[in-house]
């Protein structure tokens, strides 16, 4: 990105997946982000953690008299970059046009980054066709709707909260048929999207969920969304899914859930921290090539181990002749990211399967290293010792209870969670602890576990387990939920 520039970026409905590549790059590189109030957490997560984030009122342009303007001007004079986010394309947004002209007049370098229009995005996510060759399409502000095009024009407009009754009356008064098909799309392009179909007359009287505003479509195309309504047909659409993984690992599960229409609610039940003492771990790294096998049981184990490899100024060559086993494809993939390929990955991602596979490969008399969490089952090391192996277990990391998100915790306590996911036994134990032992708060939720060991922990703590993934991985867990949704298991 150019230094000393403010980028005027369309954020659209707030879904970071819908940002243009140029807009997303600008957001990630910016040292200052100015956003309309109420921007989604997911979008904020895309910005640099070092970026200053300022919220400004919706609909109010920044002027040279504002403190925010001074921040922008000072930053640009030092060669920094800023991003100004708009709810619509900056040239379709009145505030965007006004600010662009003000930046130009002040000779502040700026770039207009086009992006998804809220109006067109809403139509796409509601499955409403807008073919220009069939009937004219007019994108209009609410105040201009009555004068926008002929009575046969397809109208698309933003309706602010409380405006629907007046807009409907104005259109009918202007000659629109009161029976004209109409659709109001609220909270568009999000798992909370609600689409109301009806007529102008019906919308003028009342709305089932109240007049909270949204995108209004009036015209024949509004009645033709049946076969194009792809978004609301996603198998997990609208489901609030509790994600209990550690913060730095939650994003992968959350993103997969979003692909199927779910709304992830992240309540990390654990946090990953280093060992209290590195001496044992560092000692094994220094003499790593004396081991015949090194077994990694999780992504956390891989990352924590390689953190120390880097601190000790070593790299993948430190493994020398050692062969490597990995439990799970995600663990194997993380090893690949560090320049190593696992020699053995069991078909089933449990310790018992690793043990059986290594016994088949002649583990007796071999030296085995097992870097793992401080609290873990001893099934694998005990079984390998029984098979004649010399096993060293070393603590690579610890799992501790996480600080709960107040909003996520409130949703659990209010019974607003549809599905609870557990990806490890520690997430089960710590979530129950966060809830003060009140497992009754999860009685109405569908509980899904990544594998049988996690499910056993949940059952032992008094939870009803509704689903256990057959493939013990994050994609396997999401796939099992999708299949359950298709079979209408809830």
C-alpha positions in Angstrom: 0.0 0.0 0.0 1.1 3.6 -0.6 2.5 5.3 2.4 1.0 8.6 3.6 -2.5 7.8 2.3 -6.1 7.4 3.7 -8.0 4.6 2.0 -11.8 5.1 1.7 -13.1 1.5 1.9 -16.6 0.0 1.6 -17.2 -2.5 4.4 -20.7 -3.5 3.1 -22.7 -5.5 5.5 -19.8 -6.1 7.8 -18.8 -9.6 6.7 -15.0 -9.5 6.2 -15.3 -12.3 3.6 -17.1 -9.8 1.3 -14.4 -7.1 1.4 -12.4 -6.7 -1.8 -8.8 -7.9 -1.7 -7.7 -4.3 -2.0 -9.9 -3.2 0.9 -8.8 -6.1 3.1 -5.1 -5.4 2.4 -5.6 -1.7 3.3 -7.4 -2.7 6.5 -4.6 -5.1 7.5 -1.8 -2.6 6.8 -3.5 0.5 8.4 -2.1 2.1 11.5 -5.4 4.0 12.1 -8.9 2.7 11.3 -12.0 5.0 11.4 -15.2 3.1 11.4 -18.9 3.7 11.8 -20.2 2.7 15.2 -21.3 -0.9 15.6 -18.8 -2.6 13.3 -18.7 -6.4 13.8 -16.0 -8.1 15.9 -15.1 -10.3 12.9 -14.2 -7.2 10.9 -12.2 -5.7 13.7 -10.2 -8.9 14.0 -8.9 -8.4 10.4 -7.1 -5.1 11.3 -3.6 -5.1 12.7 -3.5 -5.6 16.5 -1.3 -2.5 16.6 -3.8 -0.3 14.7 -5.6 2.5 16.6 -9.4 2.0 16.1 -11.7 5.0 16.3 -15.5 4.9 16.0 -17.5 7.8 14.6 -21.3 8.3 14.5 -23.1 6.9 11.5 -24.1 9.5 8.9 -21.8 12.3 10.3 -18.9 13.3 8.1 -15.5 14.0 9.5 -14.5 17.7 9.0 -11.2 19.6 9.4 -12.5 20.9 12.8 -12.7 17.3 14.2 -10.1 15.7 16.4 -10.3 12.6 14.2 -9.3 14.7 11.2 -6.2 15.9 13.1 -5.3 12.2 13.8 -5.5 11.4 10.1 -3.6 14.5 9.0 -0.8 13.9 11.5 -0.4 10.3 10.6 -0.3 10.9 6.8 2.3 13.6 7.3 4.5 11.0 9.0 4.0 8.6 6.1 1.5 6.4 7.9 -1.7 4.8 6.4 -5.3 5.1 7.5 -8.5 3.4 6.5 -11.9 5.1 6.6 -14.7 2.5 6.5 -18.2 3.2 5.1 -21.3 1.1 5.2 -21.6 1.3 1.4 -19.4 2.0 -1.6 -17.7 5.4 -0.8 -19.2 7.0 -3.9 -22.7 5.7 -3.1 -22.4 6.9 0.5 -23.1 10.6 1.0 -20.7 10.8 3.9 -18.0 9.1 1.7 -18.4 11.6 -1.1 -18.3 14.6 1.3 -15.2 13.3 3.1 -13.4 12.5 -0.2 -14.0 16.1 -1.4 -12.7 17.4 2.0 -9.6 15.3 1.7 -9.0 16.5 -1.8 -9.5 20.2 -0.8 -7.0 19.7 2.0 -4.6 18.0 -0.4 -4.5 14.9 1.8 -3.6 11.8 -0.3 -6.6 9.4 -0.6 -7.7 6.4 -2.5 -11.3 5.3 -3.2 -11.6 1.5 -2.8 -14.9 0.3 -4.3 -16.7 -2.5 -2.6 -19.9 -4.4 -2.1 -23.1 -2.2 -2.1 -25.3 -3.1 0.9 -28.3 -3.0 -1.5 -26.9 -5.5 -4.0 -25.4 -7.7 -1.3 -28.8 -7.9 0.5 -30.5 -8.9 -2.7 -27.8 -11.6 -3.4 -28.1 -13.0 0.1 -31.9 -13.1 -0.1 -31.9 -14.7 -3.5 -33.7 -11.8 -5.3 -32.8 -11.6 -9.0 -32.1 -8.1 -10.4 -31.9 -8.7 -14.2 -31.5 -5.3 -15.9 -32.9 -6.6 -19.2 -36.3 -7.5 -17.8 -37.3 -4.5 -15.7 -35.5 -1.3 -14.8 -33.7 -1.4 -11.4 -33.5 1.7 -9.3 -31.3 2.0 -6.2 -32.8 4.9 -4.2 -32.6 6.6 -0.9 -35.8 6.2 1.2 -36.7 9.9 0.7 -36.5 9.5 -3.1 -38.4 6.3 -3.4 -41.8 7.8 -4.4 -40.2 9.6 -7.3 -37.8 6.8 -8.3 -38.7 5.5 -11.8 -42.0 4.3 -13.2 -44.6 2.3 -11.4 -43.1 -0.9 -13.0 -39.6 -0.2 -11.8 -37.9 -2.6 -9.4 -37.0 -0.5 -6.4 -34.2 -1.3 -3.9 -33.6 0.9 -1.0 -32.4 1.1 2.6 -35.2 1.5 5.1 -34.2 3.0 8.4 -35.9 1.9 11.6 -39.4 3.2 11.9 -39.6 4.3 8.2 -41.4 1.3 6.7 -44.9 2.5 7.3 -44.3 5.9 5.8 -42.4 4.5 2.8 -45.2 2.0 1.9 -47.8 4.8 2.2 -45.8 7.1 0.0 -45.3 4.5 -2.7 -49.0 3.6 -2.8 -49.9 7.2 -2.8 -47.6 7.7 -5.8 -49.5 5.1 -7.8 -47.8 1.8 -6.8 -50.2 -1.1 -6.5 -50.8 -1.9 -2.8 -50.5 -5.6 -3.8 -47.0 -5.1 -5.2 -44.6 -7.9 -4.0 -42.2 -6.6 -1.4 -39.3 -8.0 0.6 -37.6 -6.5 3.6 -34.2 -8.0 4.4 -33.0 -7.3 7.9 -29.4 -7.9 9.2 -28.4 -8.9 5.7 -25.5 -11.3 4.9 -25.3 -12.5 8.5 -26.5 -15.7 10.2 -29.1 -13.5 11.9 -30.6 -12.5 8.5 -34.4 -12.3 8.5 -36.3 -11.9 5.3 -39.9 -10.8 5.3 -42.0 -11.4 2.2 -45.3 -9.7 1.6 -47.0 -6.8 -0.1 -46.6 -3.0 0.2 -50.0 -2.8 1.9 -49.0 -5.5 4.5 -45.7 -3.8 5.2 -47.5 -0.5 5.7 -49.6 -2.1 8.4 -47.1 -4.1 10.4 -44.0 -6.3 10.3 -43.8 -9.6 12.2 -40.5 -8.7 13.9 -41.2 -4.9 14.2 -39.9 -2.1 12.0 -36.2 -2.3 12.7 -35.1 -1.3 9.3 -33.3 -3.1 6.5 -33.1 -3.3 2.8 -36.4 -3.0 1.0 -37.1 -4.5 -2.5 -40.4 -3.7 -4.3 -41.3 -5.2 -7.6 -42.0 -8.5 -9.4 -38.6 -9.9 -8.7 -39.4 -9.8 -5.0 -41.7 -12.7 -5.5 -39.2 -14.9 -7.3 -36.6 -15.6 -4.6 -37.7 -19.2 -4.0 -35.2 -21.2 -6.0 -32.3 -18.6 -5.5 -32.6 -18.4 -1.7 -29.2 -20.1 -1.2 -28.1 -18.4 2.0 -31.0 -19.2 4.3 -30.9 -22.8 3.1 -27.4 -23.5 4.4 -27.6 -26.4 6.8 -26.5 -24.5 9.9 -28.1 -21.2 9.0 -29.0 -19.1 12.0 -27.6 -21.6 14.6 -25.6 -20.1 17.4 -22.7 -22.4 18.0 -20.6 -22.2 21.1 -16.9 -22.5 20.3 -14.9 -23.4 23.4 -11.4 -23.8 21.9 -8.5 -21.5 22.9 -8.6 -18.1 21.3 -5.8 -18.6 18.9 -7.4 -21.9 17.6 -11.0 -20.9 17.6 -10.8 -19.1 14.3 -10.5 -22.2 12.2 -13.6 -23.8 13.7 -15.5 -20.6 13.6 -14.7 -20.0 9.9 -15.9 -23.5 9.0 -19.1 -23.1 10.9 -19.7 -19.8 9.1 -19.3 -21.5 5.8 -22.5 -23.4 6.6 -24.4 -20.4 7.9 -23.8 -20.7 11.6 -23.1 -17.9 14.0 -20.1 -18.8 16.1 -20.1 -17.6 19.7 -16.6 -17.8 21.0 -16.2 -18.6 24.7 -12.7 -19.9 25.0 -12.7 -22.3 27.9 -8.9 -22.8 27.9 -5.8 -20.8 27.2 -2.5 -22.3 26.2 0.5 -21.2 28.3 4.2 -22.3 28.5 5.5 -24.7 31.1 6.4 -23.2 34.4 10.0 -24.5 33.9 11.6 -24.9 30.4 14.6 -26.9 31.6 13.2 -30.4 30.9 11.9 -29.3 27.5 15.1 -27.5 26.5 17.1 -30.5 27.5 15.2 -32.8 25.2 15.6 -30.3 22.3 19.3 -30.2 22.8 19.6 -34.0 22.5 16.7 -34.6 20.1 18.5 -36.8 17.7 19.0 -39.5 20.3 15.3 -40.4 20.0 14.1 -43.0 17.6 10.5 -41.6 17.6 9.0 -38.3 18.5 5.3 -38.3 18.9 3.2 -35.2 18.6 -0.4 -35.4 19.9 -1.7 -32.0 19.0 -1.1 -28.7 17.1 -0.4 -27.1 20.5 2.3 -29.6 21.1 3.9 -28.9 17.8 3.8 -25.1 18.2 5.0 -25.1 21.8 7.9 -27.5 21.0 9.0 -25.5 18.0 8.9 -22.3 20.0 11.7 -23.7 22.1 13.5 -25.1 19.0 13.7 -21.5 17.7 14.7 -20.0 21.1 17.6 -22.5 21.2 18.6 -21.4 17.7 17.9 -24.7 16.1 15.6 -25.9 13.3 14.1 -29.0 11.8 17.6 -30.5 11.3 17.8 -31.0 15.1 15.5 -34.1 14.7 18.3 -35.9 12.9 17.5 -39.6 12.5 14.3 -39.4 14.6 11.1 -40.6 13.0 7.9 -38.6 13.7 4.4 -39.7 14.5 1.4 -37.3 14.6 -2.1 -37.8 16.0 -4.5 -36.1 13.5 -4.2 -34.5 10.1 -4.1 -31.0 11.7 -1.1 -32.0 13.8 0.6 -33.4 10.7 -0.1 -30.3 8.7 1.4 -28.1 11.4 4.5 -30.2 11.3 4.7 -29.6 7.6 4.5 -25.9 8.2 7.7 -26.3 10.3 9.4 -28.2 7.6 8.8 -31.8 8.8 6.7 -34.6 7.3 5.2 -37.1 9.7 6.3 -40.7 9.2 3.2 -42.1 10.7 -0.4 -40.7 11.1 -2.9 -43.2 12.4 -6.3 -43.5 10.6 -8.1 -42.9 13.9 -6.9 -39.9 15.8 -6.5 -41.4 19.3 -3.6 -42.5 21.4 -4.6 -46.1 21.3 -4.3 -46.2 17.5 -0.9 -44.6 17.6 0.3 -47.2 20.1 -1.0 -50.0 18.0 0.7 -48.6 14.9 4.1 -48.1 16.6 4.0 -51.6 18.1 3.5 -52.9 14.6 6.6 -50.9 13.5 8.8 -52.5 16.2 8.8 -50.1 19.1 10.5 -52.4 21.6 13.9 -51.1 22.8 13.4 -47.8 21.0 13.7 -44.4 22.6 10.5 -42.3 22.4 9.9 -38.7 23.1 6.4 -37.5 23.9 6.0 -33.7 24.2 2.5 -32.9 25.4 0.3 -31.0 27.8 1.0 -31.0 31.5 -2.3 -32.8 32.2 -2.9 -35.6 29.8 -3.9 -39.3 29.8 -1.1 -41.8 30.4 -2.6 -44.4 28.0 0.0 -43.8 25.3 3.2 -43.6 27.4 2.1 -46.5 29.6 1.2 -48.7 26.6 4.5 -48.0 24.8 6.5 -48.8 28.0 4.5 -52.1 28.3 5.5 -52.8 24.7 9.2 -52.4 25.6 9.9 -48.8 24.6 11.9 -46.3 26.6 9.6 -43.3 26.9 10.4 -39.7 28.0 7.4 -37.5 28.6 8.0 -33.8 28.7 5.7 -30.9 29.3 5.5 -28.7 26.3 2.6 -26.5 27.4 -0.2 -26.2 29.9 -3.9 -25.6 29.5 -5.4 -23.2 32.0 -9.0 -21.8 32.4 -9.5 -18.8 30.2 -11.0 -15.4 31.2 -14.6 -15.7 30.0 -16.2 -13.3 27.5 -19.0 -11.6 29.4 -21.2 -11.4 26.3 -20.7 -15.1 25.4 -21.3 -16.1 29.0 -24.5 -14.1 29.0 -25.7 -15.9 25.9 -25.1 -19.3 27.6 -26.8 -18.2 30.8 -29.8 -16.9 28.8 -30.2 -20.2 26.9 -29.4 -18.6 23.6 -26.9 -21.3 22.4 -28.2 -23.9 20.0 -25.1 -26.0 19.7 -22.1 -26.5 22.0 -18.9 -27.9 20.6 -16.1 -29.5 22.6 -12.7 -30.2 20.9 -10.9 -31.6 23.9 -11.6 -32.9 27.4 -10.0 -29.7 28.9 -12.5 -27.5 27.2 -15.3 -29.6 28.8 -13.9 -29.4 32.3 -13.1 -25.7 32.1 -16.5 -24.7 30.6 -18.3 -26.6 33.4 -16.0 -24.8 35.8 -16.8 -21.4 34.2 -20.5 -22.1 34.6 -20.0 -22.9 38.3 -21.0 -26.5 37.7 -24.4 -25.5 36.3 -24.6 -28.1 33.6 -28.4 -27.4 33.5 -27.6 -24.2 31.5 -26.6 -26.5 28.5 -29.7 -28.8 28.7 -31.4 -27.2 25.8 -28.3 -27.1 23.7 -27.2 -29.8 21.2 -23.8 -31.0 22.4 -21.2 -32.2 19.9 -17.8 -33.7 20.8 -14.8 -34.1 18.6 -14.2 -37.7 19.7 -15.1 -40.5 22.2 -12.6 -39.4 24.9 -14.0 -35.9 25.0 -17.5 -37.3 25.0 -16.6 -39.5 27.9 -15.4 -36.5 29.9 -18.6 -34.6 29.1 -20.8 -37.5 30.2 -18.8 -38.0 33.4 -19.5 -34.3 34.2 -23.2 -34.8 33.7 -23.6 -33.5 30.2 -25.9 -35.2 27.7 -23.8 -35.8 24.5 -25.8 -35.7 21.3 -23.1 -36.2 18.7 -19.6 -37.7 18.6 -17.7 -37.0 15.4 -16.4 -40.2 13.6 -13.4 -38.3 12.3 -11.6 -36.8 15.3 -10.7 -33.4 13.8 -12.2 -29.9 13.4 -13.4 -30.6 9.9 -14.8 -33.9 11.0 -16.7 -32.2 13.9 -18.2 -29.6 11.5 -19.1 -32.3 9.0 -20.9 -34.3 11.6 -22.9 -31.2 12.6 -23.8 -30.6 9.0 -25.0 -34.2 8.6 -27.0 -33.9 11.8 -28.7 -30.8 10.5 -29.6 -32.5 7.2 -31.1 -35.4 9.2 -33.0 -32.8 11.4 -31.5 -34.1 14.6 -32.5 -31.0 16.5 
